[in-house]
PDB file of C-alpha atoms in Angstrom:
ATOM      1  CA  UNK A   1       0.123   0.109   0.221  1.00 54.00           C
ATOM      2  CA  UNK A   2       1.843   3.309  -1.023  1.00 63.00           C
ATOM      3  CA  UNK A   3       2.289   5.726   1.749  1.00 81.00           C
ATOM      4  CA  UNK A   4       1.555   9.382   1.766  1.00 85.00           C
ATOM      5  CA  UNK A   5       5.466  10.428   0.286  1.00 89.00           C
ATOM      6  CA  UNK A   6       4.311   8.088  -2.964  1.00 90.00           C
ATOM      7  CA  UNK A   7       1.177   9.566  -2.687  1.00 84.00           C
ATOM      8  CA  UNK A   8       2.533  13.219  -2.901  1.00 87.00           C
ATOM      9  CA  UNK A   9       5.048  12.024  -5.645  1.00 91.00           C
ATOM     10  CA  UNK A  10       1.950  11.093  -7.932  1.00 86.00           C
ATOM     11  CA  UNK A  11      -0.322  14.075  -7.747  1.00 82.00           C
ATOM     12  CA  UNK A  12       2.247  16.284  -8.277  1.00 87.00           C
ATOM     13  CA  UNK A  13       2.641  14.255 -11.496  1.00 88.00           C
ATOM     14  CA  UNK A  14      -0.891  14.428 -11.975  1.00 82.00           C
ATOM     15  CA  UNK A  15      -0.527  17.829 -11.389  1.00 83.00           C
ATOM     16  CA  UNK A  16       1.667  18.678 -14.221  1.00 87.00           C
ATOM     17  CA  UNK A  17       0.422  16.045 -16.564  1.00 87.00           C
ATOM     18  CA  UNK A  18      -3.098  16.719 -16.904  1.00 84.00           C
ATOM     19  CA  UNK A  19      -2.800  20.610 -15.858  1.00 83.00           C
ATOM     20  CA  UNK A  20      -4.975  22.263 -12.798  1.00 79.00           C
ATOM     21  CA  UNK A  21      -7.600  23.301 -15.429  1.00 86.00           C
ATOM     22  CA  UNK A  22      -8.594  19.292 -15.947  1.00 87.00           C
ATOM     23  CA  UNK A  23      -7.271  17.955 -12.917  1.00 82.00           C
ATOM     24  CA  UNK A  24     -11.591  18.404 -11.968  1.00 86.00           C
ATOM     25  CA  UNK A  25     -12.657  16.578 -15.136  1.00 90.00           C
ATOM     26  CA  UNK A  26     -10.559  13.148 -14.180  1.00 87.00           C
ATOM     27  CA  UNK A  27     -10.730  13.497 -10.967  1.00 86.00           C
ATOM     28  CA  UNK A  28     -14.497  13.293 -11.430  1.00 93.00           C
ATOM     29  CA  UNK A  29     -14.370  10.344 -14.366  1.00 93.00           C
ATOM     30  CA  UNK A  30     -11.389   8.607 -11.215  1.00 89.00           C
ATOM     31  CA  UNK A  31     -14.478   8.623  -8.669  1.00 94.00           C
ATOM     32  CA  UNK A  32     -17.171   7.338 -11.489  1.00 96.00           C
ATOM     33  CA  UNK A  33     -15.172   4.625 -12.504  1.00 96.00           C
ATOM     34  CA  UNK A  34     -13.999   3.880  -8.689  1.00 95.00           C
ATOM     35  CA  UNK A  35     -18.090   3.483  -7.691  1.00 97.00           C
ATOM     36  CA  UNK A  36     -18.820   1.205 -10.720  1.00 97.00           C
ATOM     37  CA  UNK A  37     -16.567  -1.121  -9.782  1.00 96.00           C
ATOM     38  CA  UNK A  38     -17.638  -1.566  -6.659  1.00 96.00           C
ATOM     39  CA  UNK A  39     -21.429  -1.503  -7.544  1.00 96.00           C
ATOM     40  CA  UNK A  40     -20.418  -4.482 -10.457  1.00 96.00           C
ATOM     41  CA  UNK A  41     -18.525  -6.147  -7.823  1.00 93.00           C
ATOM     42  CA  UNK A  42     -21.525  -6.193  -5.050  1.00 92.00           C
ATOM     43  CA  UNK A  43     -23.607  -7.222  -7.771  1.00 93.00           C
ATOM     44  CA  UNK A  44     -21.585 -10.379  -8.686  1.00 91.00           C
ATOM     45  CA  UNK A  45     -21.472 -10.782  -4.701  1.00 88.00           C
ATOM     46  CA  UNK A  46     -24.958 -10.916  -4.755  1.00 90.00           C
ATOM     47  CA  UNK A  47     -25.592 -12.876  -8.014  1.00 91.00           C
ATOM     48  CA  UNK A  48     -22.455 -15.148  -6.666  1.00 86.00           C
ATOM     49  CA  UNK A  49     -25.063 -15.871  -3.447  1.00 87.00           C
ATOM     50  CA  UNK A  50     -28.609 -16.104  -5.082  1.00 88.00           C
ATOM     51  CA  UNK A  51     -26.966 -18.593  -7.421  1.00 88.00           C
ATOM     52  CA  UNK A  52     -24.928 -20.739  -5.020  1.00 85.00           C
ATOM     53  CA  UNK A  53     -26.558 -20.342  -1.972  1.00 84.00           C
ATOM     54  CA  UNK A  54     -23.259 -19.425  -0.561  1.00 80.00           C
ATOM     55  CA  UNK A  55     -22.686 -16.217   0.837  1.00 81.00           C
ATOM     56  CA  UNK A  56     -18.660 -15.507   0.777  1.00 78.00           C
ATOM     57  CA  UNK A  57     -18.442 -13.560   4.156  1.00 80.00           C
ATOM     58  CA  UNK A  58     -19.833 -16.631   6.536  1.00 82.00           C
ATOM     59  CA  UNK A  59     -16.716 -19.224   3.630  1.00 81.00           C
ATOM     60  CA  UNK A  60     -13.927 -21.052   5.650  1.00 84.00           C
ATOM     61  CA  UNK A  61     -11.019 -19.586   3.183  1.00 82.00           C
ATOM     62  CA  UNK A  62      -8.918 -21.817   5.476  1.00 85.00           C
ATOM     63  CA  UNK A  63     -10.149 -24.994   4.205  1.00 84.00           C
ATOM     64  CA  UNK A  64      -9.059 -23.916   0.827  1.00 84.00           C
ATOM     65  CA  UNK A  65      -5.505 -22.909   1.838  1.00 83.00           C
ATOM     66  CA  UNK A  66      -3.119 -24.771  -0.210  1.00 83.00           C
ATOM     67  CA  UNK A  67      -0.459 -24.354   1.987  1.00 79.00           C
ATOM     68  CA  UNK A  68      -2.540 -27.500   3.860  1.00 77.00           C
ATOM     69  CA  UNK A  69      -2.053 -29.760   0.948  1.00 82.00           C
ATOM     70  CA  UNK A  70       1.427 -30.893   0.993  1.00 83.00           C
ATOM     71  CA  UNK A  71       2.108 -34.106  -0.057  1.00 86.00           C
ATOM     72  CA  UNK A  72       5.019 -33.480   2.940  1.00 86.00           C
ATOM     73  CA  UNK A  73       2.337 -32.606   5.385  1.00 82.00           C
ATOM     74  CA  UNK A  74      -0.307 -35.167   4.567  1.00 84.00           C
ATOM     75  CA  UNK A  75       2.251 -38.041   4.933  1.00 87.00           C
ATOM     76  CA  UNK A  76       3.863 -36.803   7.892  1.00 86.00           C
ATOM     77  CA  UNK A  77       0.059 -36.249   9.715  1.00 85.00           C
ATOM     78  CA  UNK A  78      -0.891 -40.028   8.806  1.00 87.00           C
ATOM     79  CA  UNK A  79       2.039 -41.329   9.608  1.00 88.00           C
ATOM     80  CA  UNK A  80       1.853 -39.744  12.921  1.00 87.00           C
ATOM     81  CA  UNK A  81      -1.325 -40.909  13.882  1.00 78.00           C
ATOM     82  CA  UNK A  82      -2.154 -44.019  14.382  1.00 69.00           C
ATOM     83  CA  UNK A  83      -5.835 -45.266  15.927  1.00 59.00           C
ATOM     84  CA  UNK A  84      -5.474 -47.418  19.463  1.00 55.00           C
ATOM     85  CA  UNK A  85      -7.186 -50.126  17.543  1.00 55.00           C
ATOM     86  CA  UNK A  86      -4.401 -49.980  15.110  1.00 52.00           C
ATOM     87  CA  UNK A  87      -1.340 -49.029  17.389  1.00 49.00           C
ATOM     88  CA  UNK A  88      -2.585 -52.584  19.256  1.00 51.00           C
ATOM     89  CA  UNK A  89      -2.635 -54.708  16.505  1.00 51.00           C
ATOM     90  CA  UNK A  90       1.164 -53.190  15.060  1.00 51.00           C
ATOM     91  CA  UNK A  91       2.035 -54.356  18.536  1.00 51.00           C
ATOM     92  CA  UNK A  92       0.556 -58.077  18.579  1.00 53.00           C
ATOM     93  CA  UNK A  93       1.847 -58.677  14.609  1.00 54.00           C
ATOM     94  CA  UNK A  94       5.245 -57.203  15.318  1.00 52.00           C
ATOM     95  CA  UNK A  95       5.402 -59.038  18.165  1.00 51.00           C
ATOM     96  CA  UNK A  96       4.654 -61.789  16.451  1.00 51.00           C
ATOM     97  CA  UNK A  97       6.566 -62.308  13.821  1.00 52.00           C
ATOM     98  CA  UNK A  98       9.756 -61.792  16.312  1.00 52.00           C
ATOM     99  CA  UNK A  99       8.586 -64.452  17.794  1.00 48.00           C
ATOM    100  CA  UNK A 100       8.661 -66.157  14.333  1.00 49.00           C
ATOM    101  CA  UNK A 101      11.993 -65.067  13.259  1.00 50.00           C
ATOM    102  CA  UNK A 102      13.655 -66.536  16.366  1.00 49.00           C
ATOM    103  CA  UNK A 103      12.065 -69.799  15.379  1.00 49.00           C
ATOM    104  CA  UNK A 104      13.398 -70.504  12.108  1.00 49.00           C
ATOM    105  CA  UNK A 105      16.649 -67.955  12.166  1.00 49.00           C
ATOM    106  CA  UNK A 106      18.804 -70.701  13.087  1.00 52.00           C
ATOM    107  CA  UNK A 107      17.849 -73.272  10.730  1.00 57.00           C
ATOM    108  CA  UNK A 108      17.649 -71.490   8.186  1.00 61.00           C
ATOM    109  CA  UNK A 109      21.087 -70.324   5.858  1.00 72.00           C
ATOM    110  CA  UNK A 110      21.223 -67.182   3.605  1.00 73.00           C
ATOM    111  CA  UNK A 111      21.677 -68.380  -0.209  1.00 80.00           C
ATOM    112  CA  UNK A 112      24.297 -66.823  -1.577  1.00 81.00           C
ATOM    113  CA  UNK A 113      23.610 -64.078  -4.599  1.00 79.00           C
ATOM    114  CA  UNK A 114      24.016 -64.962  -7.948  1.00 81.00           C
ATOM    115  CA  UNK A 115      27.646 -63.861  -9.435  1.00 85.00           C
ATOM    116  CA  UNK A 116      27.217 -61.404 -12.764  1.00 84.00           C
ATOM    117  CA  UNK A 117      28.001 -62.481 -15.620  1.00 85.00           C
ATOM    118  CA  UNK A 118      30.146 -59.791 -18.066  1.00 86.00           C
ATOM    119  CA  UNK A 119      30.138 -60.768 -21.721  1.00 85.00           C
ATOM    120  CA  UNK A 120      33.377 -58.681 -23.510  1.00 88.00           C
ATOM    121  CA  UNK A 121      33.353 -58.524 -26.687  1.00 88.00           C
ATOM    122  CA  UNK A 122      36.789 -58.944 -28.574  1.00 90.00           C
ATOM    123  CA  UNK A 123      38.690 -55.747 -29.977  1.00 91.00           C
ATOM    124  CA  UNK A 124      37.168 -54.821 -33.108  1.00 90.00           C
ATOM    125  CA  UNK A 125      34.307 -56.588 -32.576  1.00 90.00           C
ATOM    126  CA  UNK A 126      30.692 -54.781 -33.447  1.00 89.00           C
ATOM    127  CA  UNK A 127      27.480 -54.210 -30.978  1.00 85.00           C
ATOM    128  CA  UNK A 128      24.722 -56.464 -31.714  1.00 84.00           C
ATOM    129  CA  UNK A 129      22.272 -54.715 -33.187  1.00 84.00           C
ATOM    130  CA  UNK A 130      18.000 -55.833 -32.928  1.00 83.00           C
ATOM    131  CA  UNK A 131      16.256 -54.305 -35.738  1.00 84.00           C
ATOM    132  CA  UNK A 132      13.076 -54.568 -34.480  1.00 85.00           C
ATOM    133  CA  UNK A 133      14.016 -53.203 -30.541  1.00 82.00           C
ATOM    134  CA  UNK A 134      14.829 -49.783 -32.296  1.00 65.00           C
TER     135      UNK A 134
END
């Protein structure tokens, strides 16, 4: 919002550009434009209320704040929010899986990972080309 200094400078520039003789005429035109814009905004608000049945003054605009739809916040809230039924079920499942893992652990041996086979081309040999793949 402009301060008083900026407003005074704009007024002086308008006085110099328009001239003191035509300034009242342009001031009246500006006043009429502002009144017409206010009337149109009021008419649009009334029309919106009439067609939708919603008064803009009664709308809770915080519900429509896009900052609340941050995916990180949604995930954080979902992870931190546990219902009591989920918390006890999760604890029972974790205890059961720990017991099952302890029973299986001594007898199970991990399988070795398969070795990667890297085929190298001989020097000067062209790379294979598949016409159907390209």
